[in-house]
PDB file of C-alpha atoms and ligand atoms in Angstrom:
ATOM      1  CA  MET C   1     -79.107  49.992 -81.486  1.00 94.00           C
ATOM      2  CA  ASN C   2     -79.365  53.767 -81.110  1.00 95.00           C
ATOM      3  CA  LYS C   3     -79.918  55.425 -77.739  1.00 97.00           C
ATOM      4  CA  ILE C   4     -82.162  58.498 -78.011  1.00 96.00           C
ATOM      5  CA  LYS C   5     -82.914  61.147 -75.391  1.00 97.00           C
ATOM      6  CA  ALA C   6     -86.565  61.591 -74.429  1.00 98.00           C
ATOM      7  CA  GLY C   7     -88.094  64.966 -75.299  1.00 98.00           C
ATOM      8  CA  TYR C   8     -91.063  66.916 -76.579  1.00 98.00           C
ATOM      9  CA  GLU C   9     -92.029  69.581 -79.110  1.00 98.00           C
ATOM     10  CA  ILE C  10     -95.040  71.861 -78.712  1.00 98.00           C
ATOM     11  CA  LEU C  11     -96.814  71.766 -82.087  1.00 98.00           C
ATOM     12  CA  THR C  12     -99.593  74.292 -81.437  1.00 98.00           C
ATOM     13  CA  PRO C  13     -98.482  77.893 -82.078  1.00 98.00           C
ATOM     14  CA  ILE C  14     -98.747  79.973 -78.876  1.00 98.00           C
ATOM     15  CA  SER C  15     -99.209  83.754 -79.156  1.00 97.00           C
ATOM     16  CA  GLU C  16     -96.732  86.262 -77.691  1.00 95.00           C
ATOM     17  CA  GLY C  17     -97.265  86.189 -73.933  1.00 95.00           C
ATOM     18  CA  GLY C  18    -100.079  83.624 -74.333  1.00 97.00           C
ATOM     19  CA  ILE C  19    -102.686  86.391 -74.211  1.00 97.00           C
ATOM     20  CA  ARG C  20    -104.704  85.408 -77.281  1.00 97.00           C
ATOM     21  CA  GLU C  21    -105.273  81.962 -75.801  1.00 98.00           C
ATOM     22  CA  LEU C  22    -106.699  83.510 -72.622  1.00 98.00           C
ATOM     23  CA  GLN C  23    -108.759  86.059 -74.551  1.00 98.00           C
ATOM     24  CA  HIS C  24    -110.411  83.265 -76.528  1.00 98.00           C
ATOM     25  CA  ILE C  25    -111.512  81.586 -73.283  1.00 98.00           C
ATOM     26  CA  GLU C  26    -112.574  84.941 -71.826  1.00 98.00           C
ATOM     27  CA  ARG C  27    -114.739  85.771 -74.846  1.00 98.00           C
ATOM     28  CA  ILE C  28    -116.555  82.447 -74.512  1.00 98.00           C
ATOM     29  CA  GLY C  29    -116.723  82.353 -70.707  1.00 98.00           C
ATOM     30  CA  ARG C  30    -118.187  85.854 -70.371  1.00 98.00           C
ATOM     31  CA  VAL C  31    -121.241  84.659 -72.298  1.00 97.00           C
ATOM     32  CA  CYS C  32    -122.237  82.887 -69.069  1.00 96.00           C
ATOM     33  CA  TYR C  33    -122.028  86.016 -66.952  1.00 95.00           C
ATOM     34  CA  LYS C  34    -123.072  88.531 -69.643  1.00 95.00           C
ATOM     35  CA  SER C  35    -119.986  90.528 -68.718  1.00 96.00           C
ATOM     36  CA  GLU C  36    -118.549  91.011 -72.210  1.00 95.00           C
ATOM     37  CA  ASP C  37    -118.417  94.764 -71.509  1.00 96.00           C
ATOM     38  CA  ARG C  38    -115.534  94.115 -69.065  1.00 96.00           C
ATOM     39  CA  ILE C  39    -113.174  92.795 -71.762  1.00 97.00           C
ATOM     40  CA  THR C  40    -110.008  94.898 -72.126  1.00 97.00           C
ATOM     41  CA  GLU C  41    -107.715  94.745 -75.144  1.00 96.00           C
ATOM     42  CA  ASP C  42    -104.471  94.485 -73.179  1.00 96.00           C
ATOM     43  CA  GLY C  43    -105.425  91.010 -71.919  1.00 96.00           C
ATOM     44  CA  GLU C  44    -105.509  92.017 -68.246  1.00 97.00           C
ATOM     45  CA  SER C  45    -109.262  91.273 -67.997  1.00 98.00           C
ATOM     46  CA  ALA C  46    -108.640  87.872 -69.606  1.00 98.00           C
ATOM     47  CA  LYS C  47    -105.987  86.972 -67.021  1.00 98.00           C
ATOM     48  CA  LYS C  48    -108.280  87.919 -64.116  1.00 98.00           C
ATOM     49  CA  PHE C  49    -111.312  86.227 -65.639  1.00 98.00           C
ATOM     50  CA  VAL C  50    -109.588  82.917 -66.410  1.00 98.00           C
ATOM     51  CA  LYS C  51    -108.016  82.897 -62.946  1.00 98.00           C
ATOM     52  CA  MET C  52    -111.505  83.313 -61.471  1.00 98.00           C
ATOM     53  CA  LEU C  53    -112.840  80.447 -63.631  1.00 98.00           C
ATOM     54  CA  ILE C  54    -110.140  78.099 -62.383  1.00 97.00           C
ATOM     55  CA  SER C  55    -110.459  79.030 -58.717  1.00 97.00           C
ATOM     56  CA  ALA C  56    -114.272  78.673 -58.951  1.00 97.00           C
ATOM     57  CA  HIS C  57    -113.817  75.214 -60.545  1.00 96.00           C
ATOM     58  CA  HIS C  58    -115.666  76.485 -63.628  1.00 97.00           C
ATOM     59  CA  GLU C  59    -113.157  74.521 -65.721  1.00 97.00           C
ATOM     60  CA  ALA C  60    -115.656  73.623 -68.445  1.00 98.00           C
ATOM     61  CA  MET C  61    -114.799  77.040 -69.930  1.00 98.00           C
ATOM     62  CA  ILE C  62    -111.118  76.183 -70.395  1.00 98.00           C
ATOM     63  CA  GLU C  63    -112.162  73.214 -72.516  1.00 98.00           C
ATOM     64  CA  HIS C  64    -112.523  75.827 -75.292  1.00 98.00           C
ATOM     65  CA  SER C  65    -108.826  75.422 -76.119  1.00 98.00           C
ATOM     66  CA  THR C  66    -106.442  73.013 -77.801  1.00 98.00           C
ATOM     67  CA  LEU C  67    -102.794  72.061 -77.444  1.00 98.00           C
ATOM     68  CA  SER C  68    -100.839  69.442 -79.400  1.00 98.00           C
ATOM     69  CA  VAL C  69     -97.480  68.120 -78.171  1.00 98.00           C
ATOM     70  CA  LEU C  70     -95.217  65.662 -79.982  1.00 98.00           C
ATOM     71  CA  PHE C  71     -93.336  63.460 -77.516  1.00 98.00           C
ATOM     72  CA  THR C  72     -90.294  61.270 -78.043  1.00 98.00           C
ATOM     73  CA  VAL C  73     -90.578  58.655 -75.297  1.00 98.00           C
ATOM     74  CA  ASP C  74     -90.400  54.908 -74.880  1.00 98.00           C
ATOM     75  CA  ARG C  75     -93.298  52.502 -75.455  1.00 98.00           C
ATOM     76  CA  GLY C  76     -93.759  52.063 -71.699  1.00 98.00           C
ATOM     77  CA  VAL C  77     -94.312  55.785 -71.197  1.00 98.00           C
ATOM     78  CA  SER C  78     -96.549  56.053 -74.263  1.00 98.00           C
ATOM     79  CA  HIS C  79     -98.720  53.294 -72.809  1.00 98.00           C
ATOM     80  CA  GLU C  80     -99.292  55.491 -69.758  1.00 98.00           C
ATOM     81  CA  MET C  81    -100.037  58.500 -71.953  1.00 98.00           C
ATOM     82  CA  VAL C  82    -102.779  56.766 -73.906  1.00 98.00           C
ATOM     83  CA  ARG C  83    -104.684  56.110 -70.666  1.00 98.00           C
ATOM     84  CA  HIS C  84    -105.761  59.762 -70.769  1.00 98.00           C
ATOM     85  CA  ARG C  85    -109.143  59.180 -72.324  1.00 97.00           C
ATOM     86  CA  ILE C  86    -110.153  62.735 -73.121  1.00 97.00           C
ATOM     87  CA  ALA C  87    -107.063  63.288 -75.299  1.00 98.00           C
ATOM     88  CA  SER C  88    -106.483  62.378 -78.971  1.00 98.00           C
ATOM     89  CA  PHE C  89    -103.375  60.540 -80.151  1.00 98.00           C
ATOM     90  CA  ALA C  90    -101.210  59.761 -83.166  1.00 98.00           C
ATOM     91  CA  GLN C  91     -98.407  57.260 -82.605  1.00 98.00           C
ATOM     92  CA  GLU C  92     -95.599  55.704 -84.624  1.00 96.00           C
ATOM     93  CA  SER C  93     -96.743  52.219 -85.610  1.00 94.00           C
ATOM     94  CA  THR C  94     -94.678  49.134 -84.871  1.00 93.00           C
ATOM     95  CA  ARG C  95     -96.983  47.263 -87.276  1.00 94.00           C
ATOM     96  CA  TYR C  96     -96.129  49.360 -90.325  1.00 92.00           C
ATOM     97  CA  VAL C  97     -92.608  50.584 -89.500  1.00 91.00           C
ATOM     98  CA  ASN C  98     -89.899  48.047 -90.288  1.00 92.00           C
ATOM     99  CA  TYR C  99     -86.740  49.016 -88.380  1.00 91.00           C
ATOM    100  CA  SER C 100     -84.556  46.770 -90.528  1.00 91.00           C
ATOM    101  CA  ARG C 101     -85.034  49.175 -93.471  1.00 90.00           C
ATOM    102  CA  ASP C 102     -82.203  51.488 -94.565  1.00 83.00           C
ATOM    103  CA  LYS C 103     -84.078  54.649 -93.594  1.00 85.00           C
ATOM    104  CA  PHE C 104     -83.968  53.501 -89.959  1.00 84.00           C
ATOM    105  CA  GLY C 105     -80.282  52.629 -90.280  1.00 85.00           C
ATOM    106  CA  GLY C 106     -81.032  48.927 -89.843  1.00 88.00           C
ATOM    107  CA  ALA C 107     -81.146  49.441 -86.073  1.00 93.00           C
ATOM    108  CA  ILE C 108     -83.764  49.775 -83.367  1.00 96.00           C
ATOM    109  CA  ASN C 109     -83.991  53.052 -81.462  1.00 96.00           C
ATOM    110  CA  VAL C 110     -84.382  52.955 -77.696  1.00 98.00           C
ATOM    111  CA  ILE C 111     -84.864  55.718 -75.146  1.00 98.00           C
ATOM    112  CA  ASP C 112     -81.808  56.177 -72.954  1.00 98.00           C
ATOM    113  CA  LEU C 113     -82.600  54.771 -69.502  1.00 97.00           C
ATOM    114  CA  ALA C 114     -79.912  56.718 -67.595  1.00 96.00           C
ATOM    115  CA  PRO C 115     -81.963  59.962 -67.123  1.00 96.00           C
ATOM    116  CA  GLY C 116     -84.915  57.849 -65.892  1.00 96.00           C
ATOM    117  CA  ILE C 117     -82.691  56.157 -63.306  1.00 96.00           C
ATOM    118  CA  ALA C 118     -81.461  59.562 -62.152  1.00 95.00           C
ATOM    119  CA  LEU C 119     -85.097  60.553 -61.450  1.00 95.00           C
ATOM    120  CA  ASP C 120     -86.048  57.305 -59.700  1.00 95.00           C
ATOM    121  CA  ALA C 121     -86.441  58.082 -55.996  1.00 92.00           C
ATOM    122  CA  LYS C 122     -85.003  54.735 -54.872  1.00 93.00           C
ATOM    123  CA  MET C 123     -82.229  54.426 -57.449  1.00 94.00           C
ATOM    124  CA  LYS C 124     -80.777  57.903 -57.630  1.00 83.00           C
ATOM    125  CA  GLY C 125     -78.912  57.400 -54.345  1.00 87.00           C
ATOM    126  CA  MET C 126     -77.267  54.141 -55.436  1.00 94.00           C
ATOM    127  CA  SER C 127     -73.550  53.876 -56.108  1.00 96.00           C
ATOM    128  CA  ALA C 128     -72.260  54.718 -59.583  1.00 96.00           C
ATOM    129  CA  GLU C 129     -71.003  51.131 -59.777  1.00 97.00           C
ATOM    130  CA  THR C 130     -74.451  49.621 -59.157  1.00 97.00           C
ATOM    131  CA  ILE C 131     -76.090  51.964 -61.643  1.00 97.00           C
ATOM    132  CA  ALA C 132     -73.464  51.143 -64.275  1.00 97.00           C
ATOM    133  CA  ALA C 133     -74.113  47.407 -63.718  1.00 98.00           C
ATOM    134  CA  VAL C 134     -77.887  47.895 -64.093  1.00 97.00           C
ATOM    135  CA  LEU C 135     -77.374  49.935 -67.268  1.00 98.00           C
ATOM    136  CA  GLY C 136     -75.006  47.269 -68.595  1.00 98.00           C
ATOM    137  CA  GLU C 137     -77.699  44.572 -68.203  1.00 98.00           C
ATOM    138  CA  TRP C 138     -80.239  46.817 -69.881  1.00 98.00           C
ATOM    139  CA  GLU C 139     -77.931  47.504 -72.842  1.00 98.00           C
ATOM    140  CA  GLN C 140     -77.342  43.783 -73.318  1.00 98.00           C
ATOM    141  CA  ALA C 141     -81.095  43.142 -73.299  1.00 98.00           C
ATOM    142  CA  MET C 142     -81.595  45.885 -75.918  1.00 98.00           C
ATOM    143  CA  LEU C 143     -78.903  44.402 -78.165  1.00 97.00           C
ATOM    144  CA  ASP C 144     -80.400  40.917 -77.765  1.00 98.00           C
ATOM    145  CA  ALA C 145     -83.867  42.209 -78.665  1.00 97.00           C
ATOM    146  CA  GLU C 146     -82.456  43.995 -81.704  1.00 97.00           C
ATOM    147  CA  ARG C 147     -80.638  40.884 -82.867  1.00 97.00           C
ATOM    148  CA  HIS C 148     -83.770  38.730 -82.581  1.00 97.00           C
ATOM    149  CA  TYR C 149     -85.934  41.360 -84.313  1.00 97.00           C
ATOM    150  CA  MET C 150     -83.550  41.668 -87.289  1.00 96.00           C
ATOM    151  CA  ARG C 151     -83.194  37.897 -87.557  1.00 97.00           C
ATOM    152  CA  MET C 152     -86.961  37.369 -87.558  1.00 97.00           C
ATOM    153  CA  ILE C 153     -87.293  39.905 -90.409  1.00 97.00           C
ATOM    154  CA  GLU C 154     -84.441  38.200 -92.276  1.00 96.00           C
ATOM    155  CA  LEU C 155     -86.341  34.909 -91.963  1.00 98.00           C
ATOM    156  CA  GLY C 156     -89.380  36.524 -93.586  1.00 97.00           C
ATOM    157  CA  ALA C 157     -91.435  37.746 -90.622  1.00 97.00           C
ATOM    158  CA  THR C 158     -93.457  40.907 -91.148  1.00 97.00           C
ATOM    159  CA  ALA C 159     -92.752  43.942 -88.946  1.00 96.00           C
ATOM    160  CA  GLN C 160     -96.062  43.441 -87.144  1.00 97.00           C
ATOM    161  CA  ILE C 161     -94.982  39.934 -86.138  1.00 97.00           C
ATOM    162  CA  ALA C 162     -91.335  40.726 -85.367  1.00 97.00           C
ATOM    163  CA  ARG C 163     -92.417  43.594 -83.091  1.00 97.00           C
ATOM    164  CA  SER C 164     -93.329  41.058 -80.432  1.00 98.00           C
ATOM    165  CA  VAL C 165     -89.663  41.034 -79.334  1.00 98.00           C
ATOM    166  CA  LEU C 166     -89.304  44.827 -79.200  1.00 97.00           C
ATOM    167  CA  PRO C 167     -88.732  46.037 -75.621  1.00 98.00           C
ATOM    168  CA  ASN C 168     -90.646  48.617 -73.578  1.00 98.00           C
ATOM    169  CA  SER C 169     -87.638  50.903 -74.123  1.00 98.00           C
ATOM    170  CA  THR C 170     -88.324  51.131 -77.882  1.00 98.00           C
ATOM    171  CA  LYS C 171     -88.432  54.790 -78.873  1.00 97.00           C
ATOM    172  CA  THR C 172     -91.781  56.045 -80.125  1.00 98.00           C
ATOM    173  CA  ASN C 173     -93.176  59.348 -81.335  1.00 98.00           C
ATOM    174  CA  ILE C 174     -96.608  60.140 -80.010  1.00 98.00           C
ATOM    175  CA  THR C 175     -98.627  63.310 -80.466  1.00 98.00           C
ATOM    176  CA  ILE C 176    -101.183  64.192 -77.815  1.00 98.00           C
ATOM    177  CA  THR C 177    -103.867  66.748 -78.551  1.00 98.00           C
ATOM    178  CA  ALA C 178    -106.100  67.838 -75.695  1.00 98.00           C
ATOM    179  CA  ASN C 179    -107.815  70.873 -74.238  1.00 98.00           C
ATOM    180  CA  TYR C 180    -106.299  72.724 -71.279  1.00 98.00           C
ATOM    181  CA  ARG C 181    -108.637  71.049 -68.782  1.00 98.00           C
ATOM    182  CA  GLU C 182    -107.332  67.630 -69.803  1.00 98.00           C
ATOM    183  CA  TRP C 183    -103.726  68.846 -69.843  1.00 98.00           C
ATOM    184  CA  ARG C 184    -104.220  70.091 -66.264  1.00 98.00           C
ATOM    185  CA  ALA C 185    -105.437  66.622 -65.251  1.00 97.00           C
ATOM    186  CA  TYR C 186    -102.472  65.097 -67.110  1.00 98.00           C
ATOM    187  CA  PHE C 187     -99.915  67.332 -65.376  1.00 98.00           C
ATOM    188  CA  ARG C 188    -101.398  66.766 -61.915  1.00 97.00           C
ATOM    189  CA  LEU C 189    -100.850  63.028 -62.333  1.00 97.00           C
ATOM    190  CA  ARG C 190     -97.735  62.898 -64.508  1.00 97.00           C
ATOM    191  CA  THR C 191     -95.499  65.446 -62.770  1.00 97.00           C
ATOM    192  CA  ALA C 192     -96.216  64.168 -59.247  1.00 95.00           C
ATOM    193  CA  SER C 193     -93.382  62.522 -57.323  1.00 93.00           C
ATOM    194  CA  ASP C 194     -95.083  59.103 -57.536  1.00 94.00           C
ATOM    195  CA  ALA C 195     -95.418  59.258 -61.350  1.00 97.00           C
ATOM    196  CA  HIS C 196     -93.032  57.106 -63.400  1.00 97.00           C
ATOM    197  CA  PRO C 197     -89.608  58.824 -63.609  1.00 97.00           C
ATOM    198  CA  GLN C 198     -89.527  58.633 -67.404  1.00 98.00           C
ATOM    199  CA  ILE C 199     -92.946  60.293 -67.853  1.00 98.00           C
ATOM    200  CA  ARG C 200     -91.814  62.957 -65.367  1.00 97.00           C
ATOM    201  CA  GLU C 201     -88.655  63.417 -67.462  1.00 97.00           C
ATOM    202  CA  VAL C 202     -90.751  64.967 -70.257  1.00 98.00           C
ATOM    203  CA  SER C 203     -93.820  66.216 -68.351  1.00 98.00           C
ATOM    204  CA  VAL C 204     -92.058  68.359 -65.734  1.00 97.00           C
ATOM    205  CA  PRO C 205     -90.115  70.488 -68.263  1.00 97.00           C
ATOM    206  CA  LEU C 206     -93.178  70.721 -70.537  1.00 98.00           C
ATOM    207  CA  LEU C 207     -95.295  72.057 -67.665  1.00 98.00           C
ATOM    208  CA  ALA C 208     -92.553  74.568 -66.786  1.00 97.00           C
ATOM    209  CA  GLU C 209     -92.415  75.794 -70.401  1.00 98.00           C
ATOM    210  CA  LEU C 210     -96.208  76.119 -70.638  1.00 98.00           C
ATOM    211  CA  LYS C 211     -96.292  78.085 -67.382  1.00 98.00           C
ATOM    212  CA  GLU C 212     -93.767  80.495 -68.932  1.00 97.00           C
ATOM    213  CA  ARG C 213     -95.624  80.853 -72.213  1.00 98.00           C
ATOM    214  CA  ILE C 214     -99.319  80.866 -71.192  1.00 98.00           C
ATOM    215  CA  PRO C 215    -100.284  82.840 -68.063  1.00 97.00           C
ATOM    216  CA  VAL C 216    -102.690  81.583 -65.375  1.00 97.00           C
ATOM    217  CA  ILE C 217    -103.820  78.249 -66.915  1.00 98.00           C
ATOM    218  CA  PHE C 218    -101.238  75.998 -65.252  1.00 98.00           C
ATOM    219  CA  ASP C 219    -100.054  78.297 -62.435  1.00 96.00           C
ATOM    220  CA  ASP C 220    -101.712  76.331 -59.615  1.00 95.00           C
ATOM    221  CA  ILE C 221    -100.172  72.991 -60.634  1.00 96.00           C
ATOM    222  CA  GLU C 222     -97.013  72.408 -58.648  1.00 89.00           C
ATOM    223  CA  GLY C 223     -95.078  70.115 -61.029  1.00 75.00           C
ATOM    224  CA  GLU C 224     -92.238  68.789 -58.908  1.00 70.00           C
ATOM    225  CA  SER C 225     -88.750  69.466 -60.215  1.00 63.00           C
ATOM    226  CA  ALA C 226     -87.359  66.818 -62.564  1.00 56.00           C
ATOM    227  CA  ALA C 227     -83.869  67.427 -61.180  1.00 55.00           C
TER     228      ALA C 227
HETATM  229  C1  FAD G   1     -99.121  56.861 -60.073  1.00 58.81           C
HETATM  230  C2  FAD G   1    -100.028  56.125 -61.029  1.00 58.81           C
HETATM  231  C3  FAD G   1    -100.118  54.750 -60.954  1.00 58.81           C
HETATM  232  C4  FAD G   1    -100.971  54.032 -61.820  1.00 58.81           C
HETATM  233  N1  FAD G   1    -101.032  52.684 -61.751  1.00 58.81           N
HETATM  234  C5  FAD G   1    -101.890  52.002 -62.548  1.00 58.81           C
HETATM  235  C6  FAD G   1    -102.023  50.575 -62.486  1.00 58.81           C
HETATM  236  O1  FAD G   1    -101.366  49.916 -61.694  1.00 58.81           O
HETATM  237  N2  FAD G   1    -102.903  49.964 -63.312  1.00 58.81           N
HETATM  238  C7  FAD G   1    -103.702  50.665 -64.181  1.00 58.81           C
HETATM  239  O2  FAD G   1    -104.519  50.063 -64.883  1.00 58.81           O
HETATM  240  N3  FAD G   1    -103.575  51.998 -64.294  1.00 58.81           N
HETATM  241  C8  FAD G   1    -102.700  52.687 -63.512  1.00 58.81           C
HETATM  242  N4  FAD G   1    -102.594  54.046 -63.644  1.00 58.81           N
HETATM  243  C9  FAD G   1    -103.389  54.735 -64.677  1.00 58.81           C
HETATM  244  C10 FAD G   1    -104.672  55.300 -64.071  1.00 58.81           C
HETATM  245  O3  FAD G   1    -105.524  54.249 -63.631  1.00 58.81           O
HETATM  246  C11 FAD G   1    -105.422  56.137 -65.105  1.00 58.81           C
HETATM  247  O4  FAD G   1    -105.833  55.327 -66.192  1.00 58.81           O
HETATM  248  C12 FAD G   1    -104.605  57.276 -65.662  1.00 58.81           C
HETATM  249  O5  FAD G   1    -103.884  57.911 -64.656  1.00 58.81           O
HETATM  250  C13 FAD G   1    -105.513  58.292 -66.342  1.00 58.81           C
HETATM  251  O6  FAD G   1    -106.213  58.983 -65.318  1.00 58.81           O
HETATM  252  P1  FAD G   1    -107.686  59.512 -65.508  1.00 58.81           P
HETATM  253  O7  FAD G   1    -108.607  58.403 -65.807  1.00 58.81           O
HETATM  254  O8  FAD G   1    -107.984  60.354 -64.292  1.00 58.81           O
HETATM  255  O9  FAD G   1    -107.468  60.499 -66.738  1.00 58.81           O
HETATM  256  P2  FAD G   1    -108.300  60.792 -68.093  1.00 58.81           P
HETATM  257  O10 FAD G   1    -108.727  59.554 -68.754  1.00 58.81           O
HETATM  258  O11 FAD G   1    -107.377  61.722 -68.803  1.00 58.81           O
HETATM  259  O12 FAD G   1    -109.547  61.538 -67.587  1.00 58.81           O
HETATM  260  C14 FAD G   1    -109.463  62.871 -67.057  1.00 58.81           C
HETATM  261  C15 FAD G   1    -110.604  63.071 -66.101  1.00 58.81           C
HETATM  262  O13 FAD G   1    -111.836  62.978 -66.832  1.00 58.81           O
HETATM  263  C16 FAD G   1    -112.816  62.349 -66.013  1.00 58.81           C
HETATM  264  N5  FAD G   1    -113.249  61.112 -66.664  1.00 58.81           N
HETATM  265  C17 FAD G   1    -112.673  60.503 -67.739  1.00 58.81           C
HETATM  266  N6  FAD G   1    -113.350  59.403 -68.085  1.00 58.81           N
HETATM  267  C18 FAD G   1    -114.377  59.285 -67.190  1.00 58.81           C
HETATM  268  C19 FAD G   1    -115.411  58.350 -67.006  1.00 58.81           C
HETATM  269  N7  FAD G   1    -115.547  57.281 -67.789  1.00 58.81           N
HETATM  270  N8  FAD G   1    -116.272  58.552 -66.003  1.00 58.81           N
HETATM  271  C20 FAD G   1    -116.170  59.616 -65.186  1.00 58.81           C
HETATM  272  N9  FAD G   1    -115.194  60.563 -65.297  1.00 58.81           N
HETATM  273  C21 FAD G   1    -114.308  60.392 -66.285  1.00 58.81           C
HETATM  274  C22 FAD G   1    -112.169  62.076 -64.650  1.00 58.81           C
HETATM  275  O14 FAD G   1    -112.399  63.181 -63.812  1.00 58.81           O
HETATM  276  C23 FAD G   1    -110.697  62.001 -65.012  1.00 58.81           C
HETATM  277  O15 FAD G   1    -109.836  62.275 -63.929  1.00 58.81           O
HETATM  278  C24 FAD G   1    -101.743  54.753 -62.789  1.00 58.81           C
HETATM  279  C25 FAD G   1    -101.636  56.149 -62.855  1.00 58.81           C
HETATM  280  C26 FAD G   1    -100.790  56.834 -61.998  1.00 58.81           C
HETATM  281  C27 FAD G   1    -100.679  58.355 -62.126  1.00 58.81           C
END
């Protein structure tokens, strides 16, 4: 059983300073107002225009955008991600992937639970001893699940049948593609303090990185610290 850290990779190339992304939205949005003559090459008009669109709730214009992110999370978190209906997904299959094969090292991969516990409002204040005991139980459950999975395969079960004993902690790769309007809705829900700690673990740093790399679009979304 391998413990993997949750993470993400932004797959869509983002231009230097994120200006091209804003200029694309500006070009399209100014069709509505017939104000194309106000476009400036340095991107300053794009920043102002897109800011105006967002504050006027004219968010249909920012749908003219796309962003793909590859996440490494557990199956529990991925189940929350796929509830976002406007997005598109591609996810590692537990039907077709057989973790007993050599290329997977004959082991199941699980997402390390410790960082999730550290972000859990009720658990982060618990004693180190209690947390170690909880993690110990979890590790035992992961090893048990792995043992049963491998044994079922050995007995001739297909991966799609043996997967029934894989835990929520099983590591998965899932790519989400969505426009900026949908990503804004995603971040509002998935970085909030009442979101699941393990979805916050990847969503809070992703939002922070996007704020750095693309001006204006995500500036008004708070995104509580994952610390
Ligand atoms: C803290 C928290 C707890 C949760 N607990 C549960 C739970 O106990 N059980 C459970 O089943 N789910 C739960 N969920 C999931 C939740 O019900 C939503 O499925 C999920 O958050 C996606 O939200 P959404 O539908 O707004 O987003 P998306 O599907 O991404 O949609 C984005 C926006 O598009 C619009 N939209 C999309 N589809 C429609 C439509 N058909 N009609 C009108 N407008 C639409 C809405 O404005 C929506 O906000 C929870 C979510 C959170 C954040």
